Tab-separated table of C-alpha atoms and ligand atoms in Angstrom:
chain	number	residue	atom	x	y	z
A	1350	UNK	CA	335.273	146.686	111.267
A	1351	UNK	CA	331.653	145.846	112.029
A	1352	UNK	CA	331.822	142.331	113.512
A	1353	UNK	CA	328.085	141.774	113.246
A	1354	UNK	CA	327.878	141.933	109.463
A	1355	UNK	CA	330.082	139.730	107.261
A	1356	UNK	CA	330.638	142.058	104.345
A	1357	UNK	CA	332.743	141.273	101.280
A	1358	UNK	CA	333.877	143.176	98.203
A	1359	UNK	CA	333.916	141.543	94.768
A	1360	UNK	CA	336.088	143.784	92.582
A	1361	UNK	CA	336.606	143.592	88.860
A	1362	UNK	CA	336.583	145.521	85.617
A	1363	UNK	CA	333.220	144.022	84.525
A	1364	UNK	CA	333.670	145.413	80.998
A	1365	UNK	CA	331.096	144.004	80.451
A	1366	UNK	CA	329.754	141.716	83.208
A	1367	UNK	CA	329.389	138.106	82.037
A	1368	UNK	CA	327.458	135.065	83.263
A	1369	UNK	CA	330.751	133.974	84.865
A	1370	UNK	CA	330.782	137.125	87.002
A	1371	UNK	CA	327.113	136.655	87.847
A	1372	UNK	CA	327.792	133.077	88.966
A	1373	UNK	CA	330.466	134.329	91.400
A	1374	UNK	CA	328.195	137.169	92.618
A	1375	UNK	CA	325.305	134.787	93.340
A	1376	UNK	CA	327.503	132.308	95.188
A	1377	UNK	CA	329.368	134.969	97.193
A	1378	UNK	CA	326.047	136.578	98.126
A	1379	UNK	CA	325.121	133.300	99.834
A	1380	UNK	CA	328.406	133.133	101.754
A	1381	UNK	CA	328.403	136.698	103.113
A	1382	UNK	CA	325.735	138.882	104.720
A	1383	UNK	CA	326.475	141.685	102.281
A	1384	UNK	CA	328.355	141.790	99.024
A	1385	UNK	CA	329.590	144.955	97.369
A	1386	UNK	CA	330.342	144.482	93.686
A	1387	UNK	CA	333.016	147.112	93.097
A	1388	UNK	CA	333.773	148.235	89.569
A	1389	UNK	CA	337.433	149.098	89.579
A	1390	UNK	CA	339.810	150.854	87.262
A	1391	UNK	CA	342.436	148.472	85.931
A	1392	UNK	CA	345.186	150.777	84.688
A	1393	UNK	CA	346.266	148.131	82.133
A	1394	UNK	CA	342.881	148.106	80.337
A	1395	UNK	CA	341.061	150.479	77.976
A	1396	UNK	CA	337.375	149.936	78.788
A	1397	UNK	CA	334.576	149.799	76.227
A	1398	UNK	CA	331.871	150.857	78.717
A	1399	UNK	CA	332.090	153.762	81.175
A	1400	UNK	CA	332.079	153.058	84.916
A	1401	UNK	CA	328.473	154.307	85.066
A	1402	UNK	CA	327.364	152.038	82.182
A	1403	UNK	CA	328.993	149.041	83.867
A	1404	UNK	CA	327.314	149.958	87.175
A	1405	UNK	CA	323.917	150.161	85.459
A	1406	UNK	CA	324.394	146.764	83.794
A	1407	UNK	CA	325.433	145.151	87.086
A	1408	UNK	CA	322.537	146.722	89.015
A	1409	UNK	CA	320.097	145.409	86.406
A	1410	UNK	CA	321.614	141.905	86.784
A	1411	UNK	CA	321.470	141.919	90.593
A	1412	UNK	CA	317.917	143.120	91.291
A	1413	UNK	CA	317.029	139.615	92.557
A	1414	UNK	CA	319.854	139.693	95.135
A	1415	UNK	CA	318.818	141.941	98.045
A	1416	UNK	CA	322.169	141.743	99.870
A	1417	UNK	CA	324.205	142.850	96.841
A	1418	UNK	CA	325.013	146.444	96.009
A	1419	UNK	CA	327.076	147.885	93.216
A	1420	UNK	CA	329.663	150.635	93.650
A	1421	UNK	CA	332.500	152.166	91.685
A	1422	UNK	CA	336.044	152.193	92.982
A	1423	UNK	CA	338.655	154.651	91.750
A	1424	UNK	CA	341.500	154.279	94.246
A	1425	UNK	CA	343.116	151.348	96.006
A	1426	UNK	CA	340.927	148.283	96.432
A	1427	UNK	CA	342.041	147.602	100.010
A	1428	UNK	CA	341.303	151.186	101.052
A	1429	UNK	CA	337.815	150.815	99.590
A	1430	UNK	CA	337.371	147.512	101.464
A	1431	UNK	CA	338.538	149.053	104.746
A	1432	UNK	CA	336.246	152.064	104.364
A	1433	UNK	CA	333.316	149.764	103.563
A	1434	UNK	CA	334.016	147.671	106.688
A	1435	UNK	CA	334.582	144.534	104.591
A	1436	UNK	CA	336.364	141.494	106.008
A	1437	UNK	CA	337.051	139.873	102.629
A	1438	UNK	CA	337.783	140.390	98.948
A	1439	UNK	CA	336.199	137.797	96.661
A	1440	UNK	CA	337.843	136.750	93.397
A	1441	UNK	CA	336.939	134.058	90.894
A	1442	UNK	CA	339.572	131.632	89.638
A	1443	UNK	CA	338.969	130.265	86.155
A	1444	UNK	CA	342.059	128.203	85.470
A	1445	UNK	CA	345.582	127.602	86.703
A	1446	UNK	CA	346.670	130.470	84.453
A	1447	UNK	CA	344.748	132.926	86.684
A	1448	UNK	CA	346.611	131.780	89.770
A	1449	UNK	CA	349.892	133.688	89.472
A	1450	UNK	CA	348.247	137.065	88.854
A	1451	UNK	CA	345.687	136.474	91.593
A	1452	UNK	CA	348.363	135.277	94.014
A	1453	UNK	CA	350.388	138.453	93.385
A	1454	UNK	CA	347.372	140.701	93.917
A	1455	UNK	CA	346.234	138.851	97.044
A	1456	UNK	CA	349.756	139.007	98.493
A	1457	UNK	CA	350.067	142.736	97.789
A	1458	UNK	CA	346.628	143.386	99.238
A	1459	UNK	CA	347.514	141.415	102.359
A	1460	UNK	CA	350.663	143.512	102.824
A	1461	UNK	CA	348.574	146.659	102.550
A	1462	UNK	CA	345.660	145.506	104.715
A	1463	UNK	CA	346.276	142.266	106.655
A	1464	UNK	CA	342.780	142.343	108.164
A	1465	UNK	CA	341.098	142.000	104.761
A	1466	UNK	CA	341.451	138.442	103.510
A	1467	UNK	CA	341.087	137.321	99.888
A	1468	UNK	CA	338.646	134.515	99.254
A	1469	UNK	CA	338.746	132.601	95.938
A	1470	UNK	CA	335.776	130.864	94.393
A	1471	UNK	CA	336.303	128.417	91.554
A	1472	UNK	CA	334.470	129.690	88.499
A	1473	UNK	CA	331.808	127.268	87.306
A	1474	UNK	CA	333.408	125.042	84.643
A	1475	UNK	CA	330.823	126.217	82.119
A	1476	UNK	CA	332.380	129.717	82.314
A	1477	UNK	CA	336.027	128.787	82.746
A	1478	UNK	CA	336.812	129.722	79.139
A	1479	UNK	CA	334.986	133.031	79.262
A	1480	UNK	CA	336.433	136.535	79.414
A	1481	UNK	CA	334.984	139.984	78.866
A	1482	UNK	CA	337.498	140.621	76.065
A	1483	UNK	CA	336.379	137.512	74.213
A	1484	UNK	CA	332.730	138.498	74.560
A	1485	UNK	CA	333.500	141.990	73.186
A	1486	UNK	CA	335.417	140.501	70.272
A	1487	UNK	CA	332.556	138.138	69.360
A	1488	UNK	CA	329.992	140.977	69.639
A	1489	UNK	CA	332.178	143.348	67.610
A	1490	UNK	CA	332.403	140.769	64.816
A	1491	UNK	CA	328.630	140.222	64.776
A	1492	UNK	CA	328.484	136.900	66.680
A	1493	UNK	CA	325.764	135.985	69.196
A	1494	UNK	CA	326.783	136.514	72.824
A	1495	UNK	CA	323.502	135.489	74.470
A	1496	UNK	CA	325.022	132.310	75.918
A	1497	UNK	CA	327.767	134.247	77.689
A	1498	UNK	CA	326.194	137.371	79.148
A	1499	UNK	CA	322.886	138.313	80.825
A	1500	UNK	CA	320.173	139.553	78.396
A	1501	UNK	CA	320.554	143.234	79.376
A	1502	UNK	CA	324.294	143.066	78.649
A	1503	UNK	CA	323.718	141.333	75.298
A	1504	UNK	CA	321.339	144.182	74.444
A	1505	UNK	CA	323.943	146.834	75.359
A	1506	UNK	CA	326.545	145.083	73.235
A	1507	UNK	CA	324.173	145.029	70.272
A	1508	UNK	CA	323.388	148.717	70.829
A	1509	UNK	CA	327.110	149.426	70.784
A	1510	UNK	CA	328.154	147.271	67.826
A	1511	UNK	CA	324.985	146.768	65.751
A	1512	UNK	CA	322.457	149.449	66.769
A	1513	UNK	CA	320.254	148.733	63.739
A	1514	UNK	CA	319.504	145.215	65.113
A	1515	UNK	CA	319.293	146.077	68.822
A	1516	UNK	CA	315.591	147.024	69.129
A	1517	UNK	CA	314.224	147.643	72.631
A	1518	UNK	CA	315.147	145.692	75.743
A	1519	UNK	CA	312.304	144.364	77.903
A	1520	UNK	CA	313.492	142.631	81.085
B	175	COA	N1	333.946	133.981	84.803
B	175	COA	C1	334.335	134.347	83.603
B	175	COA	N2	335.266	135.302	83.384
B	175	COA	C2	335.792	135.910	84.453
B	175	COA	C3	335.416	135.563	85.738
B	175	COA	C4	334.444	134.557	85.908
B	175	COA	N3	334.038	134.174	87.100
B	175	COA	N4	336.119	136.319	86.583
B	175	COA	C5	336.908	137.100	85.845
B	175	COA	N5	336.707	136.855	84.551
B	175	COA	C6	337.410	137.485	83.445
B	175	COA	C7	336.988	138.901	83.224
B	175	COA	O1	335.957	138.978	82.275
B	175	COA	C8	338.253	139.554	82.758
B	175	COA	O2	338.384	139.412	81.364
B	175	COA	P1	339.211	140.472	80.485
B	175	COA	O3	340.627	140.382	80.960
B	175	COA	O4	339.022	140.007	79.113
B	175	COA	O5	338.613	141.839	80.756
B	175	COA	C9	339.367	138.748	83.444
B	175	COA	O6	338.766	137.558	83.835
B	175	COA	C10	339.884	139.355	84.721
B	175	COA	O7	339.149	140.449	85.045
B	175	COA	P2	338.579	140.977	86.397
B	175	COA	O8	338.170	139.921	87.335
B	175	COA	O9	337.544	141.968	86.032
B	175	COA	O10	339.835	141.604	87.032
B	175	COA	P3	340.841	142.622	86.416
B	175	COA	O11	342.119	141.895	86.263
B	175	COA	O12	340.352	143.375	85.247
B	175	COA	O13	340.902	143.695	87.578
B	175	COA	C11	341.211	144.461	89.812
B	175	COA	C12	341.548	143.435	88.766
B	175	COA	C13	340.170	145.464	89.358
B	175	COA	C14	340.654	143.713	90.988
B	175	COA	C15	342.518	145.171	90.146
B	175	COA	O14	343.010	145.822	89.017
B	175	COA	C16	342.329	146.182	91.279
B	175	COA	O15	342.264	145.804	92.417
B	175	COA	N6	342.252	147.486	90.938
B	175	COA	C17	342.072	148.545	91.927
B	175	COA	C18	343.387	149.287	92.165
B	175	COA	C19	344.261	148.515	93.104
B	175	COA	O16	343.975	148.350	94.282
B	175	COA	N7	345.370	148.031	92.578
B	175	COA	C20	346.323	147.237	93.315
B	175	COA	C21	346.000	145.774	93.192
B	175	COA	S1	347.178	144.771	94.035
């Protein structure tokens, strides 16, 4: 591992990225020298957006963060972290209900790669109720999602669910 650079990986499905994810990305980017936002395959989920679409959305959201890069991850998270020379995995915790799942994943990841620690950031309370599934459901049913996702993501959701109202996106 490169001891000079404190590099961390923030993995997730990001289907789509929300303001809650962006909050964690911005805060983790201040804690580490480099942050790799890694779009992972969660075998339990059927994604709405392709890995490449999710990567594009995240890159558009992170242009103001020079130490953040976006990558896709198809195998084991810890292997990706090791190959990237990362010392930590960052995860957001929204509520107590997240804890058991996160604890299981962090414990498994520690067994697989003890040198890569998991670091939890408390999700901002404003986003504690948020999830990508809920955002997709609201968008699918024609509700406004602008308060929950960055503008480029809201545009993509409109393009997907209500293309006649989407218009053009100007950042
Ligand atoms: N604010 C608001 N919502 C948030 C949030 C935040 N800060 N952080 C997470 N969420 C929401 C997400 O939108 C997501 O909602 P959804 O379930 O409706 O899609 C949910 O919380 C959790 O999603 P996410 O953080 O994207 O994680 P995940 O459970 O989909 O994926 C991986 C977990 C990708 C990290 C895990 O599957 C993985 O590591 N995969 C790689 C393969 C591997 O190594 N497996 C072994 C793991 S031990």
